[in-house]
Short mmCIF file of C-alpha atoms in Angstrom, two decimals:
data_model
loop_
_atom_site.label_atom_id
_atom_site.label_comp_id
_atom_site.label_asym_id
_atom_site.label_seq_id
_atom_site.Cartn_x
_atom_site.Cartn_y
_atom_site.Cartn_z
CA UNK A 2 -7.26 9.84 -64.51
CA UNK A 3 -9.89 11.67 -62.74
CA UNK A 4 -11.88 9.83 -60.29
CA UNK A 5 -15.41 9.00 -62.03
CA UNK A 6 -16.94 8.86 -58.63
CA UNK A 7 -16.44 12.54 -58.45
CA UNK A 8 -17.80 13.43 -61.63
CA UNK A 9 -21.47 14.72 -62.42
CA UNK A 10 -23.68 14.31 -65.54
CA UNK A 11 -24.08 17.52 -67.34
CA UNK A 12 -27.14 19.03 -68.47
CA UNK A 13 -27.50 18.15 -72.09
CA UNK A 14 -30.13 20.75 -72.39
CA UNK A 15 -27.71 23.79 -72.21
CA UNK A 16 -26.90 25.55 -75.79
CA UNK A 17 -23.21 24.03 -75.65
CA UNK A 18 -24.50 20.43 -76.21
CA UNK A 19 -26.87 21.69 -79.25
CA UNK A 20 -24.53 19.67 -81.59
CA UNK A 21 -24.83 16.71 -79.58
CA UNK A 22 -28.58 16.61 -79.47
CA UNK A 23 -28.53 16.88 -83.24
CA UNK A 24 -27.24 13.51 -83.69
CA UNK A 25 -30.79 12.36 -82.61
CA UNK A 26 -33.03 15.24 -83.46
CA UNK A 27 -32.34 14.51 -87.35
CA UNK A 28 -34.09 11.15 -86.83
CA UNK A 29 -36.84 12.85 -85.59
CA UNK A 30 -36.25 13.04 -81.76
CA UNK A 31 -36.82 16.13 -79.73
CA UNK A 32 -34.20 18.01 -77.66
CA UNK A 33 -35.56 16.65 -74.53
CA UNK A 34 -35.43 13.12 -75.78
CA UNK A 35 -31.88 13.59 -77.20
CA UNK A 36 -30.76 15.27 -73.78
CA UNK A 37 -32.08 12.01 -72.17
CA UNK A 38 -30.48 9.81 -74.54
CA UNK A 39 -26.95 11.62 -74.17
CA UNK A 40 -27.33 11.46 -70.26
CA UNK A 41 -28.15 7.71 -70.25
CA UNK A 42 -25.04 7.29 -72.47
CA UNK A 43 -23.03 9.45 -70.10
CA UNK A 44 -24.13 7.40 -67.09
CA UNK A 45 -23.21 4.17 -69.05
CA UNK A 46 -19.60 5.36 -69.67
CA UNK A 47 -19.31 6.80 -66.12
CA UNK A 48 -20.37 3.34 -64.66
CA UNK A 49 -17.77 1.45 -66.66
CA UNK A 50 -15.08 4.18 -65.89
CA UNK A 51 -15.82 3.55 -62.15
CA UNK A 52 -15.40 -0.13 -62.55
CA UNK A 53 -12.04 0.39 -64.28
CA UNK A 54 -10.92 2.87 -61.70
CA UNK A 55 -11.77 0.77 -58.71
CA UNK A 56 -9.86 -2.18 -60.31
CA UNK A 57 -6.97 0.15 -60.83
CA UNK A 58 -7.10 1.84 -57.34
CA UNK A 59 -8.31 -1.20 -55.27
CA UNK A 60 -4.99 -1.45 -53.48
CA UNK A 61 -5.00 2.16 -52.73
CA UNK A 62 -8.49 2.29 -51.62
CA UNK A 63 -7.89 -0.64 -49.11
CA UNK A 64 -4.82 1.10 -47.94
CA UNK A 65 -6.75 4.08 -47.41
CA UNK A 66 -9.46 2.11 -45.58
CA UNK A 67 -7.05 0.30 -43.41
CA UNK A 68 -5.43 3.63 -42.40
CA UNK A 69 -8.88 5.12 -41.57
CA UNK A 70 -9.57 2.24 -39.60
CA UNK A 71 -6.18 2.54 -37.78
CA UNK A 72 -6.68 6.09 -37.10
CA UNK A 73 -10.14 5.21 -35.58
CA UNK A 74 -8.58 2.59 -33.36
CA UNK A 75 -5.73 4.84 -32.41
CA UNK A 76 -8.09 7.62 -31.56
CA UNK A 77 -10.14 5.36 -29.43
CA UNK A 78 -7.28 3.92 -27.58
CA UNK A 79 -6.07 7.33 -26.74
CA UNK A 80 -9.38 8.24 -25.75
CA UNK A 81 -9.77 4.97 -23.36
CA UNK A 82 -5.94 5.76 -22.24
CA UNK A 83 -6.80 9.34 -21.01
CA UNK A 84 -10.01 8.01 -19.50
CA UNK A 85 -7.93 5.44 -17.57
CA UNK A 86 -5.27 7.92 -16.53
CA UNK A 87 -7.76 10.32 -15.38
CA UNK A 88 -9.57 7.78 -13.41
CA UNK A 89 -6.39 6.67 -11.64
CA UNK A 90 -5.33 10.17 -10.99
CA UNK A 91 -8.96 10.65 -9.14
CA UNK A 92 -8.44 7.37 -7.08
CA UNK A 93 -4.74 8.32 -6.12
CA UNK A 94 -6.33 11.83 -5.00
CA UNK A 95 -8.95 10.01 -3.11
CA UNK A 96 -6.43 7.75 -1.51
CA UNK A 97 -3.82 10.68 -0.60
CA UNK A 98 -6.69 13.08 0.50
CA UNK A 99 -9.30 10.49 2.38
CA UNK A 100 -10.89 13.09 4.25
CA UNK A 101 -11.66 15.27 1.26
CA UNK A 102 -13.65 12.15 -0.58
CA UNK A 103 -14.79 10.17 2.53
CA UNK A 104 -18.53 9.72 2.55
CA UNK A 105 -20.39 11.35 5.46
CA UNK A 106 -22.83 9.13 7.37
CA UNK A 107 -26.32 10.04 8.09
CA UNK A 108 -25.75 10.33 11.79
CA UNK A 109 -25.85 13.32 14.41
CA UNK A 110 -22.82 14.61 16.46
CA UNK A 111 -21.98 12.50 19.28
CA UNK A 112 -23.07 13.45 22.80
CA UNK A 113 -19.52 12.80 24.19
CA UNK A 114 -16.23 14.28 23.14
CA UNK A 115 -14.30 12.72 20.13
CA UNK A 116 -11.15 11.07 21.23
CA UNK A 117 -8.67 10.75 18.33
CA UNK A 118 -5.01 9.96 18.56
CA UNK A 119 -2.41 11.83 16.24
CA UNK A 120 -2.25 11.37 12.58
CA UNK A 121 1.37 10.23 12.70
CA UNK A 122 0.25 7.59 14.73
CA UNK A 123 -2.51 6.64 12.62
CA UNK A 124 -0.23 6.70 9.34
CA UNK A 125 2.14 4.30 11.10
CA UNK A 126 -0.60 2.04 12.17
CA UNK A 127 -1.79 2.35 8.50
CA UNK A 128 1.73 0.91 7.44
CA UNK A 129 1.72 -1.96 9.76
CA UNK A 130 4.64 -0.48 11.93
CA UNK A 131 4.88 -0.49 15.73
CA UNK A 132 2.89 2.09 17.51
CA UNK A 133 3.33 2.84 21.18
CA UNK A 134 0.12 2.29 23.03
CA UNK A 135 0.71 5.82 24.76
CA UNK A 136 -0.66 7.63 21.66
CA UNK A 137 -4.01 5.91 22.39
CA UNK A 138 -4.21 7.06 26.09
CA UNK A 139 -6.12 9.85 27.40
CA UNK A 140 -2.91 11.85 28.18
CA UNK A 141 -1.48 10.99 24.24
CA UNK A 142 -4.84 12.03 22.94
CA UNK A 143 -4.82 15.50 24.77
CA UNK A 144 -1.19 15.98 23.56
CA UNK A 145 -2.28 15.37 20.01
CA UNK A 146 -5.06 17.86 20.10
CA UNK A 147 -2.76 20.32 21.74
CA UNK A 148 -0.34 19.80 19.01
CA UNK A 149 -3.03 19.57 16.06
CA UNK A 150 -1.51 22.66 14.34
CA UNK A 151 -1.85 21.01 10.88
CA UNK A 152 1.76 21.12 9.99
CA UNK A 153 2.40 17.25 10.08
CA UNK A 154 3.86 17.27 6.70
CA UNK A 155 6.29 20.13 7.32
CA UNK A 156 10.05 19.29 7.60
CA UNK A 157 11.93 20.09 10.65
CA UNK A 158 15.90 19.81 11.32
CA UNK A 159 16.54 17.57 14.15
CA UNK A 160 19.86 16.31 15.62
CA UNK A 161 20.18 12.64 15.68
CA UNK A 162 23.27 10.07 16.18
CA UNK A 163 24.29 10.35 12.65
CA UNK A 164 24.32 14.38 12.71
CA UNK A 165 21.41 16.88 11.48
CA UNK A 166 18.52 15.42 9.40
CA UNK A 167 15.11 16.46 8.22
CA UNK A 168 12.08 14.74 9.83
CA UNK A 169 8.39 15.70 9.47
CA UNK A 170 6.99 17.92 12.28
CA UNK A 171 4.67 14.75 13.34
CA UNK A 172 7.55 12.50 13.61
CA UNK A 173 9.72 14.91 15.78
CA UNK A 174 6.69 15.62 17.93
CA UNK A 175 5.98 11.74 18.48
CA UNK A 176 9.54 11.13 19.60
CA UNK A 177 9.38 14.05 22.05
CA UNK A 178 6.32 12.74 23.55
CA UNK A 179 7.35 9.24 23.33
CA UNK A 180 6.47 6.66 26.33
CA UNK A 181 7.49 3.35 26.31
CA UNK A 182 4.70 0.60 26.94
CA UNK A 183 6.30 -0.79 30.10
CA UNK A 184 6.12 2.71 31.52
CA UNK A 185 2.30 2.97 31.48
CA UNK A 186 -0.25 2.38 34.07
CA UNK A 187 -2.72 -0.43 34.22
CA UNK A 188 -5.25 2.12 33.98
CA UNK A 189 -3.54 3.75 30.59
CA UNK A 190 -2.94 0.30 29.58
CA UNK A 191 -6.70 -0.28 29.54
CA UNK A 192 -7.53 3.06 28.00
CA UNK A 193 -5.27 2.34 25.03
CA UNK A 194 -5.63 -1.24 24.02
CA UNK A 195 -9.01 -1.16 22.88
CA UNK A 196 -8.72 2.16 21.01
CA UNK A 197 -5.68 0.56 19.08
CA UNK A 198 -7.98 -2.39 18.26
CA UNK A 199 -10.58 -0.03 16.74
CA UNK A 200 -7.97 1.98 14.98
CA UNK A 201 -6.53 -1.14 13.31
CA UNK A 202 -9.84 -2.26 12.21
CA UNK A 203 -10.24 1.19 10.61
CA UNK A 204 -6.85 0.70 9.01
CA UNK A 205 -7.93 -2.61 7.64
CA UNK A 206 -5.46 -4.72 9.23
CA UNK A 207 -6.14 -8.49 8.57
CA UNK A 208 -8.66 -9.87 10.88
CA UNK A 209 -6.12 -12.83 11.85
CA UNK A 210 -3.55 -10.47 13.24
CA UNK A 211 -6.23 -8.10 14.94
CA UNK A 212 -7.47 -11.08 16.82
CA UNK A 213 -4.18 -12.16 17.84
CA UNK A 214 -3.20 -8.58 19.32
CA UNK A 215 -6.56 -8.66 21.07
CA UNK A 216 -6.30 -11.77 22.54
CA UNK A 217 -2.74 -11.14 23.44
CA UNK A 218 -3.95 -8.14 25.50
CA UNK A 219 -6.94 -9.94 26.87
CA UNK A 220 -4.51 -12.47 28.34
CA UNK A 221 -2.79 -9.74 30.51
CA UNK A 222 -6.17 -8.43 31.74
CA UNK A 223 -7.21 -12.06 32.96
CA UNK A 224 -3.79 -13.26 34.11
CA UNK A 225 -3.64 -14.27 37.82
CA UNK A 226 -0.85 -11.61 38.26
CA UNK A 227 -3.16 -8.86 36.85
CA UNK A 228 -4.77 -8.36 40.63
CA UNK A 229 -1.63 -9.83 42.70
CA UNK A 230 -1.04 -7.80 45.72
CA UNK A 231 2.54 -7.61 44.44
CA UNK A 232 3.17 -4.68 42.15
CA UNK A 233 6.22 -6.12 41.03
CA UNK A 234 4.25 -8.91 39.49
CA UNK A 235 1.64 -6.58 37.92
CA UNK A 236 4.51 -4.42 36.55
CA UNK A 237 6.05 -7.67 35.15
CA UNK A 238 3.00 -8.15 32.86
CA UNK A 239 3.24 -4.67 31.52
CA UNK A 240 7.07 -5.20 31.01
CA UNK A 241 6.41 -8.48 29.31
CA UNK A 242 3.71 -6.66 26.77
CA UNK A 243 5.82 -3.84 25.85
CA UNK A 244 8.99 -5.88 25.24
CA UNK A 245 7.37 -8.85 23.32
CA UNK A 246 4.86 -6.41 21.20
CA UNK A 247 7.79 -4.44 20.08
CA UNK A 248 10.10 -7.60 19.34
CA UNK A 249 6.82 -8.82 17.50
CA UNK A 250 6.82 -5.95 15.14
CA UNK A 251 10.58 -6.12 14.44
CA UNK A 252 10.48 -9.63 13.31
CA UNK A 253 7.31 -9.54 11.03
CA UNK A 254 8.52 -10.58 7.64
CA UNK A 255 11.59 -12.18 8.85
CA UNK A 256 12.54 -15.84 9.66
CA UNK A 257 12.57 -14.95 13.48
CA UNK A 258 8.80 -13.98 13.29
CA UNK A 259 6.50 -15.55 16.12
CA UNK A 260 3.01 -15.62 17.64
CA UNK A 261 2.22 -13.54 20.43
CA UNK A 262 0.52 -16.23 22.24
CA UNK A 263 0.31 -18.34 24.32
CA UNK A 264 2.37 -16.21 27.17
CA UNK A 265 5.70 -17.48 28.39
CA UNK A 266 5.63 -18.11 32.12
CA UNK A 267 9.11 -18.48 32.48
CA UNK A 268 9.85 -15.24 30.54
CA UNK A 269 7.38 -13.62 32.85
CA UNK A 270 9.21 -15.11 35.93
CA UNK A 271 12.45 -13.50 34.53
CA UNK A 272 11.08 -10.14 34.25
CA UNK A 273 9.69 -10.46 37.58
CA UNK A 274 13.05 -11.30 39.15
CA UNK A 275 14.64 -8.64 37.14
CA UNK A 276 12.19 -5.99 38.66
CA UNK A 277 12.98 -7.16 42.09
CA UNK A 278 16.73 -6.97 41.47
CA UNK A 279 16.37 -3.27 40.09
CA UNK A 280 14.31 -2.46 43.20
CA UNK A 281 16.86 -3.97 45.42
CA UNK A 282 19.61 -2.13 44.01
CA UNK A 283 17.89 1.07 43.88
CA UNK A 284 16.87 1.03 47.52
CA UNK A 285 20.60 0.14 48.57
CA UNK A 286 21.78 3.23 46.68
CA UNK A 287 19.33 5.22 48.50
CA UNK A 288 20.48 4.51 52.09
CA UNK A 289 22.03 7.75 53.25
CA UNK A 290 24.19 6.37 56.07
CA UNK A 291 26.04 3.94 53.53
CA UNK A 292 26.54 6.81 51.09
CA UNK A 293 28.02 9.01 53.87
CA UNK A 294 30.52 6.43 54.88
CA UNK A 295 31.32 5.84 51.35
CA UNK A 296 32.34 9.43 51.04
CA UNK A 297 34.51 9.59 54.05
CA UNK A 298 38.01 10.21 54.14
CA UNK A 299 38.54 6.58 55.35
CA UNK A 300 37.71 3.54 53.42
CA UNK A 301 34.56 1.67 54.81
CA UNK A 302 34.14 -2.04 54.19
CA UNK A 303 30.47 -3.18 53.98
CA UNK A 304 28.82 -6.76 54.27
CA UNK A 305 24.95 -6.80 53.91
CA UNK A 306 22.32 -9.55 53.93
CA UNK A 307 19.02 -8.95 52.16
CA UNK A 308 16.06 -10.35 54.10
CA UNK A 309 12.99 -11.06 51.90
CA UNK A 310 9.60 -11.12 53.27
CA UNK A 311 6.15 -10.87 51.76
CA UNK A 312 5.79 -7.12 52.70
CA UNK A 313 8.98 -5.39 52.05
CA UNK A 314 12.65 -6.47 52.00
CA UNK A 315 15.00 -5.61 54.83
CA UNK A 316 18.82 -4.99 54.43
CA UNK A 317 21.55 -6.05 57.32
CA UNK A 318 24.53 -4.06 57.17
CA UNK A 319 27.62 -4.65 58.92
CA UNK A 320 30.36 -1.62 58.51
CA UNK A 321 33.80 -1.32 59.72
CA UNK A 322 36.23 1.38 58.90
CA UNK A 323 39.39 -0.21 57.53
CA UNK A 324 43.07 1.53 56.85
CA UNK A 325 42.95 1.12 53.06
CA UNK A 326 43.09 4.71 51.70
CA UNK A 327 43.68 3.78 48.06
CA UNK A 328 40.78 1.33 47.90
CA UNK A 329 37.97 2.58 45.73
CA UNK A 330 35.06 4.39 47.74
CA UNK A 331 32.47 2.34 45.68
CA UNK A 332 33.93 -0.95 46.29
CA UNK A 333 31.71 -3.30 48.41
CA UNK A 334 33.16 -6.45 49.70
CA UNK A 335 32.14 -9.07 52.20
CA UNK A 336 33.63 -8.57 55.61
CA UNK A 337 32.70 -10.51 58.80
CA UNK A 338 32.37 -7.81 61.31
CA UNK A 339 29.89 -6.62 63.97
CA UNK A 340 31.46 -3.19 64.47
CA UNK A 341 28.86 -0.49 63.83
CA UNK A 342 26.30 -3.07 62.75
CA UNK A 343 22.84 -1.70 62.25
CA UNK A 344 19.83 -2.64 60.08
CA UNK A 345 18.15 -0.51 57.70
CA UNK A 346 14.58 -1.30 56.60
CA UNK A 347 14.35 -0.21 53.01
CA UNK A 348 10.65 -0.44 53.43
CA UNK A 349 9.97 1.88 56.25
CA UNK A 350 13.51 3.77 55.98
CA UNK A 351 14.16 3.09 59.75
CA UNK A 352 17.62 2.37 60.98
CA UNK A 353 17.65 -0.41 63.90
CA UNK A 354 20.56 -2.29 65.76
CA UNK A 355 21.68 -5.24 63.94
CA UNK A 356 21.74 -8.85 65.30
CA UNK A 357 24.43 -11.19 64.62
CA UNK A 358 25.18 -11.24 60.74
CA UNK A 359 22.68 -13.33 58.56
CA UNK A 360 19.95 -13.63 61.59
CA UNK A 361 16.72 -13.39 59.88
CA UNK A 362 14.94 -10.04 60.98
CA UNK A 363 11.01 -10.01 61.02
CA UNK A 364 9.45 -6.96 59.25
CA UNK A 365 8.45 -4.20 61.37
#
């Protein structure tokens, strides 16, 4: 059955419908009136046929309508999905290439030179990882400018404890120029800490963490030891800062995490004593007379006393040559003897005659 909705009413004035018109013209109707009656009759039959067709094809029509709606909905969903994917790709590109899409503020060129740390340091800071303060010192920034060849993403082959491995060029350069925080001077520490705070804000660190690190550094700048005459106490502050901040980063996200403040005075005292011990050991090892005797053909025996003063430490040595040819030349044992006794002042590097053992010697 053809679809009556697609049929059109014929023109009954055409010659092929002359016999149909005779049914009405024999009753005195004109051809026009007969054609009109035939058209009305066709419309009546066509409308009935449409109703029958609709009833018979209602399910099919509904299925087609639903299919059409589903097609439209799917097309709309696919269009929305494409738009979302395009927007996500744009966002990822903006995130990956921040400099390309960063807005340009309406301000002129600064009158002073720009001091920018290396991109490697900023990337680590963006991830919340530990970054040595050295990268934010004047020297570290100058090195970043000298190495700014734009090859940060290139891979380079380096030798590690586990064998050869690939690293980014920026990472390899950073390890080459790495200086620990405790090795910085106070001037370099002051240069770097405020710059790192500004960089942490730019990298959107949480305010609580930024404030903690800032207060941590302020505590060192305002600590009584900061302007103490003893260089060891001032150095102990930098040693404390370097070790504690490094440990703080290592423990973040673990059960061993801790707050940076307050400063632990007992820990500071331990580090101060560690620096003193290292300094005394280095000065003892640097005494030329002792080293010469230790290398001689005979075995020396050494007794020494460390005399502390507020200025510089003094060392009292009492040496005696003993017939122990098999003794280790680096062995140092206590031996009460005044033979060849002398005093070596490590502060002034002057040799003086020694008084009786353990007698205090005033600084020169």
